[in-house]
CSV table of C-alpha atoms in Angstrom, one decimal:
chain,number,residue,atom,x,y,z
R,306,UNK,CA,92.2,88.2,82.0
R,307,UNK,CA,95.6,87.9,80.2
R,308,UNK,CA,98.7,87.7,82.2
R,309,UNK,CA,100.0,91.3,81.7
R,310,UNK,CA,96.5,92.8,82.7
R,311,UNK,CA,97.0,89.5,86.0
R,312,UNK,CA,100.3,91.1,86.2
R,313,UNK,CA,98.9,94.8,86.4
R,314,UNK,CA,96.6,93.7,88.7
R,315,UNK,CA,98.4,92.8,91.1
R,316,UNK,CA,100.8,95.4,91.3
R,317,UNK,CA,98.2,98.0,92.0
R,318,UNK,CA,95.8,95.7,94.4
R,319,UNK,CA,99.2,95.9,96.2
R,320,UNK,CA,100.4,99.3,96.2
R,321,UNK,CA,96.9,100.2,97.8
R,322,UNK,CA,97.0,97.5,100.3
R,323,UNK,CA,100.6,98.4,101.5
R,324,UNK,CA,99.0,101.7,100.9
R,325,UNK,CA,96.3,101.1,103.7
R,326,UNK,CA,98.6,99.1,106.1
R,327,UNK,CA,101.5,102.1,106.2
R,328,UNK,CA,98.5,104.7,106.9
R,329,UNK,CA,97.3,103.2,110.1
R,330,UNK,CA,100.9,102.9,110.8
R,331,UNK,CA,101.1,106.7,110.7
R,332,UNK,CA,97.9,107.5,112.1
R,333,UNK,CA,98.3,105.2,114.8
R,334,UNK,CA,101.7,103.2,115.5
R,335,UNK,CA,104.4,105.9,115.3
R,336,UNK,CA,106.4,106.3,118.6
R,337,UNK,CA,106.0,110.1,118.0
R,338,UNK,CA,102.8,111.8,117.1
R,339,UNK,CA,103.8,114.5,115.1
R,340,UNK,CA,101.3,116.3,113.3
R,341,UNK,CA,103.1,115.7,110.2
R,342,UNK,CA,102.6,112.0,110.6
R,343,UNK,CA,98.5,112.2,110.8
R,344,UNK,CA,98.0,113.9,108.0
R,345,UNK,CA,100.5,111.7,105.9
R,346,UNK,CA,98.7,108.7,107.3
R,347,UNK,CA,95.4,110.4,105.9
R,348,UNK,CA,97.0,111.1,102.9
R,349,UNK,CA,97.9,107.9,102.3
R,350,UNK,CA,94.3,106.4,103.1
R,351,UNK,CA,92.6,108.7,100.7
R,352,UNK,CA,95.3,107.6,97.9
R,353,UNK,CA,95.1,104.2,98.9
R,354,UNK,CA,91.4,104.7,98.6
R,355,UNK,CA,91.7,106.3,95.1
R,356,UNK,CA,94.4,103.4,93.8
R,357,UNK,CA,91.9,100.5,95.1
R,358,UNK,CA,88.8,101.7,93.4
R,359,UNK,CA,91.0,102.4,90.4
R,360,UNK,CA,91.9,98.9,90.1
R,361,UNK,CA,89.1,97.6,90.3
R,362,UNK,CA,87.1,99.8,88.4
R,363,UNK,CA,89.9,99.4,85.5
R,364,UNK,CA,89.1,95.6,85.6
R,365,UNK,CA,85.7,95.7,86.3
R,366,UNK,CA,83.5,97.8,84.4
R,367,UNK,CA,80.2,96.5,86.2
R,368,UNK,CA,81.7,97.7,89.7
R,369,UNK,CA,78.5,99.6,91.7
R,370,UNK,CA,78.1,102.8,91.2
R,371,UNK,CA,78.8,103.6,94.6
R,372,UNK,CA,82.4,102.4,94.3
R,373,UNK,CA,82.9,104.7,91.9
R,374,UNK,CA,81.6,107.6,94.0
R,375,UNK,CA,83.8,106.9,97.1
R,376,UNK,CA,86.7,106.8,94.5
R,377,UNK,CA,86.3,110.4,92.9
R,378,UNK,CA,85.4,111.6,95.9
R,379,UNK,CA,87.8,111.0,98.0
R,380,UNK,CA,90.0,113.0,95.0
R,381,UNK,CA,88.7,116.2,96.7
R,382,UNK,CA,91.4,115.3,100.0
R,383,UNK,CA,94.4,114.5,98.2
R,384,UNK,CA,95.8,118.0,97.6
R,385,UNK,CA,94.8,119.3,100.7
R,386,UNK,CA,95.9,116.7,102.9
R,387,UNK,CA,99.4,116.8,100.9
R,388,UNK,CA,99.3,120.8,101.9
R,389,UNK,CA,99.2,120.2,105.4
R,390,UNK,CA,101.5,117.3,105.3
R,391,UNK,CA,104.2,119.3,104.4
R,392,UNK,CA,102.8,122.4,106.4
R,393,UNK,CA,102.8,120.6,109.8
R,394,UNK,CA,106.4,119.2,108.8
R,395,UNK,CA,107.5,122.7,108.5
R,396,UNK,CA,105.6,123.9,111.6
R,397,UNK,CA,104.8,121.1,113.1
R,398,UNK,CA,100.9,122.9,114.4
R,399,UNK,CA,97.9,123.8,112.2
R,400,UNK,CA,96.4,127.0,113.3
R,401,UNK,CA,92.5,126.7,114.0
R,402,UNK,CA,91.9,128.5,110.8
R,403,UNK,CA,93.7,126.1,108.8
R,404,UNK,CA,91.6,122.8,110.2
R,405,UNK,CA,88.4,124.6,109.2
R,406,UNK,CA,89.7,124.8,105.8
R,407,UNK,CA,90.2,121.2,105.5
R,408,UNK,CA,86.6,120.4,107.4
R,409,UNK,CA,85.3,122.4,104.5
R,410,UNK,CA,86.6,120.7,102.3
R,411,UNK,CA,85.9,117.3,103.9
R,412,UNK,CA,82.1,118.8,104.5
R,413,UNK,CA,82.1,119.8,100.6
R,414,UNK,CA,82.8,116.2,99.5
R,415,UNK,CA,80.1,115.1,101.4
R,416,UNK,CA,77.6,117.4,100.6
R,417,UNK,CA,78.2,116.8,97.2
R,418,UNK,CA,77.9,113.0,97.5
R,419,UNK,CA,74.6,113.3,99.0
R,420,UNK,CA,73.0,115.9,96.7
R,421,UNK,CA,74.6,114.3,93.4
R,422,UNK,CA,75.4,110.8,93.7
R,423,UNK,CA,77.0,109.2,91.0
R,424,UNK,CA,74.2,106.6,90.2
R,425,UNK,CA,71.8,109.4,89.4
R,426,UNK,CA,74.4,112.2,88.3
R,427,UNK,CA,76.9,110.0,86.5
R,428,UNK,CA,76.9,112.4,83.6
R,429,UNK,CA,77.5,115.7,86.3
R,430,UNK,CA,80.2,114.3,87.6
R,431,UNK,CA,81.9,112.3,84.7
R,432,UNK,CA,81.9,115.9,82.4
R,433,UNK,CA,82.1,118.5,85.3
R,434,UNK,CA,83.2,117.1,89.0
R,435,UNK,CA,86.0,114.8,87.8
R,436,UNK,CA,87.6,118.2,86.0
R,437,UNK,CA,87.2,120.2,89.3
R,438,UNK,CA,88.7,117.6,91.2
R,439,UNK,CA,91.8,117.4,89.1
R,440,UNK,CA,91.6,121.5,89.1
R,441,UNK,CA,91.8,121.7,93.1
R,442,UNK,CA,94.4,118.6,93.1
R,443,UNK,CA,96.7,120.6,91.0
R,444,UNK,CA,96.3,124.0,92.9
R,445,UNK,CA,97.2,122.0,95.9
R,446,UNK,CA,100.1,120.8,94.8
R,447,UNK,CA,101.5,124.4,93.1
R,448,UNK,CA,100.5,126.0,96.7
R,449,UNK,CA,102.4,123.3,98.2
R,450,UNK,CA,105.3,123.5,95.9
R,451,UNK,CA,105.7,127.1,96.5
R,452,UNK,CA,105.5,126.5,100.1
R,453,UNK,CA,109.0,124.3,99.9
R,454,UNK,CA,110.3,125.8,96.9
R,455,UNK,CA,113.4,126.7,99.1
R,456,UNK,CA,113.4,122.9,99.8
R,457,UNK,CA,112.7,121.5,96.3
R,458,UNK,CA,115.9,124.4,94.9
R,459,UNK,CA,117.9,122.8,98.0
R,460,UNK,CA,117.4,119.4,96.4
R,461,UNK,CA,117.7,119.7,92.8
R,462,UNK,CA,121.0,121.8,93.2
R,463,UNK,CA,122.6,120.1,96.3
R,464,UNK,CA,120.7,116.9,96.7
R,465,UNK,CA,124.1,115.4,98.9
R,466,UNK,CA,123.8,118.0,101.7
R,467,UNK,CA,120.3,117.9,101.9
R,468,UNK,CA,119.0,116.4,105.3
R,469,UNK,CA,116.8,113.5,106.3
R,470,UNK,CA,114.1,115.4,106.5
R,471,UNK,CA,114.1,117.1,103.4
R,472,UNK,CA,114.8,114.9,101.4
R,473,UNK,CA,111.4,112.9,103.1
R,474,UNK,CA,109.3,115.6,102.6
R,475,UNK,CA,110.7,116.2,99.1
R,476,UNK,CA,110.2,112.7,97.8
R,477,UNK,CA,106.5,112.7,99.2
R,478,UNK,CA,105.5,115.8,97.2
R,479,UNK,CA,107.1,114.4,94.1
R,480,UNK,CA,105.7,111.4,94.4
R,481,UNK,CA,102.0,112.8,94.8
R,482,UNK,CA,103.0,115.0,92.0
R,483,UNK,CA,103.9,112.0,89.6
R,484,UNK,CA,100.9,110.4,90.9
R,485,UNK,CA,98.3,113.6,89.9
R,486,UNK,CA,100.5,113.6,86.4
R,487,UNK,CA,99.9,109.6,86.1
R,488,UNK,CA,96.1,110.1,86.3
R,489,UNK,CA,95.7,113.3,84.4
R,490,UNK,CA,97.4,111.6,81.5
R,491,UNK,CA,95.0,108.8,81.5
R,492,UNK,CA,92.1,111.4,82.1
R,493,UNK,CA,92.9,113.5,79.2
R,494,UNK,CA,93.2,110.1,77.0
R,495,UNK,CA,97.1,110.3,76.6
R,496,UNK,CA,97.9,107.4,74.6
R,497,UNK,CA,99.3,104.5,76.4
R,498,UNK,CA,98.5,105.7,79.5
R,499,UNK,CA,95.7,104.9,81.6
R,500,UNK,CA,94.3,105.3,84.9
R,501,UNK,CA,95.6,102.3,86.0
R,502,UNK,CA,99.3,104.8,85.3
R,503,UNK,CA,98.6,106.2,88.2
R,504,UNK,CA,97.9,103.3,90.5
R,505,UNK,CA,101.6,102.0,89.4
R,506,UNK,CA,103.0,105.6,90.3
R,507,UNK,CA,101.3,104.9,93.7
R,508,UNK,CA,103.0,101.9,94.2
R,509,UNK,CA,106.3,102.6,93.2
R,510,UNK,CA,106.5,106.0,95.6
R,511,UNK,CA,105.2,103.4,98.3
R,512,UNK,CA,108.1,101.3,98.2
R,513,UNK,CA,110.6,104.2,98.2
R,514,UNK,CA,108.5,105.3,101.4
R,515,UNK,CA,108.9,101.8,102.7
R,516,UNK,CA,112.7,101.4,101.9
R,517,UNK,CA,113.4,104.9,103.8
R,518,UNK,CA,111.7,103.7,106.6
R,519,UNK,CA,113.6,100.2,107.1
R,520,UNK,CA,116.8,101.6,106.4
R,521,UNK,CA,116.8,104.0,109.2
R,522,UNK,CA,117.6,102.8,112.4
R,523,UNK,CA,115.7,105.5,113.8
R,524,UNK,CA,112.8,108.4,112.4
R,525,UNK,CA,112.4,111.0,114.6
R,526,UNK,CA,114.5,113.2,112.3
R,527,UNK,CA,112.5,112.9,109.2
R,528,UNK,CA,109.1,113.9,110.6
R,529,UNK,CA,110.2,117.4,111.0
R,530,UNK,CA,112.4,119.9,109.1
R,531,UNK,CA,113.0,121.9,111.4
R,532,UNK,CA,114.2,119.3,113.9
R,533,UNK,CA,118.0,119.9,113.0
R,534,UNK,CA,117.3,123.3,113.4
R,535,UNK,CA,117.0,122.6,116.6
R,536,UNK,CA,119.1,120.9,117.7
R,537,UNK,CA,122.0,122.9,116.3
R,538,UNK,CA,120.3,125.8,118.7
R,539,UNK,CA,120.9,123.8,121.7
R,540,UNK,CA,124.0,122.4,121.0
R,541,UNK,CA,125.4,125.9,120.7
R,542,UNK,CA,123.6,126.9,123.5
R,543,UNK,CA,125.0,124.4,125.4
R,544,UNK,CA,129.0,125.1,123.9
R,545,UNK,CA,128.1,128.9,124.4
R,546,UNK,CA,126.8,128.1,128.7
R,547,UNK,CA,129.8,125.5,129.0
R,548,UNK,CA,131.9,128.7,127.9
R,549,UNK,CA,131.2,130.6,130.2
R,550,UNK,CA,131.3,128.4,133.5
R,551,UNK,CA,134.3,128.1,132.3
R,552,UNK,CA,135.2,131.4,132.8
C-alpha cells in the first residue's frame, strides 16, 4: 500500500470510528433524551457502518461477501433516519404512523438480505439494489429538504441571525447531502472520484459535528428548533403576568 492510499486509509478507518463512538454518545450518553438525538445516533451508526465497509472494501477486494451486504444494506436507513432526525427536531415526537414507516423500512432491508444475499445475488444487487438504494437515499433527502426549506432559505440568506439550532440541524442535512453526492459520484464512475469520496465527506462533517459540540458550553438548545420558541413564549408570559400584579 503506498502512502497516499496509507494516508486515505486512515482518514476514513477514522471518520467511522469517531463515527461509532459519537452514536452511542447520542443514543446513550446525552443528559437529555430528545428524540432528535436517537435518531441522529442511529444515523450516525448506519453511516458509520456504510464508511467502515467502504474502507475496507476499497482496500480489500477479497473482503467476504457478507461485508459487503451489511454495507449496501444498511444504505436502505440513511435517508430515512436523516428524515426523522430533522422531523423529531422540529417536533420533537414521531407519530405511531411514522415509526411503522421506518420498521418497514428496517423489515424491507432484512427481508431482502435474507431472500437475496449478496454471495448468491451479487449480480441483483450490484445492477439493480445498489440503484434503488441511491433512488430512496435521494428521495429522502429532497423530502427532507422540503421539510426545512424555511430553515435552509433562513441560512443561505441570513446565516448571522440564524440560531443554534438551525444552524445544527442545517449543517447535518448538508453534510448527509455532500455525503450521498460523494458516493453517487464514485457510483456513476465520475472520474477522480471514488467511493472512498464519500468516506472523506463523512469524516470531514464528523469533525464539524465534533467541534460544535466542544465549543458549547452547553447543548440543550441545539437539539430542538423549536426550543427558543419557547422560551420566548414564557419569557413574555412571564413580563406580560409580572404586568399585571403590578397593577
Amino acid at each position: 500500500m503506498s502512502l497516499g492510499k496509507e494516508i486515505l486509509f486512515f482518514f476514513g478507518a477514522l471518520g467511522a470510528f469517531n463515527g461509532f463512538i459519537l452514536s452511542l454518545y447520542f443514543l446513550f450518553f446525552t443528559k437529555k433524551k430528545y428524540l432528535s438525538n436517537l435518531f441522529l445516533g442511529a444515523l450516525l451508526f448506519t453511516l458509520s457502518t456504510r464508511i467502515a465497509v467502504t474502507v475496507f472494501v476499497y482496500f480489500n477486494n477479497n473482503l467476504h461477501k457478507n461485508y459487503l451486504q451489511i454495507g449496501l444494506s444498511v444504505g436502505l436507513l440513511i435517508g430515512p433516519l436523516l428524515f426523522f432526525t430533522l422531523k423529531s427536531g422540529i417536533q420533537n415526537t414521531i407519530s405511531v404512523k411514522r415509526k411503522s414507516h421506518l420498521a418497514i423500512w428496517i423489515l424491507t432491508t432484512l427481508i431482502i438480505g435474507f431472500v437475496f444475499p449478496y454471495q448468491n445475488y451479487s449480480v441483483l444487487w450490484n445492477d439493480y439494489f445498489v440503484a434503488f438504494i441511491f433512488l430512496q437515499w435521494f428521495t429522502y433527502i429532497f423530502i427532507s429538504g422540503f421539510e426545512i426549506r424555511l430553515l435552509l432559505e433562513k441560512i443561505i440568506q441570513n446565516y448571522q441571525n440564524t440560531l443554534p439550532s438551525e444552524r445544527w440541524f442545517g449543517t447535518i442535512f448538508l453534510g448527509i447531502a455532500l455525503v450521498f453526492i460523494s458516493y453517487f459520484l464514485g457510483f456513476v464512475r465520475v472520474p477522480f472520484v471514488s467511493c472512498i469520496t464519500g468516506a472523506l465527506a463523512f469524516t470531514f462533517i464528523l469533525y464539524l459535528i465534533i467541534l460544535v459540540l466542544l465549543h458549547r458550553t452547553r447543548t440543550d438548545d441545539l437539539f430542538l428548533l423549536n426550543i427558543q420558541k419557547e422560551k420566548k413564549l414564557n419569557e413574555e408570559e412571564a413580563f406580560i403576568l409580572s404586568q399585571k400584579l403590578e397593577k
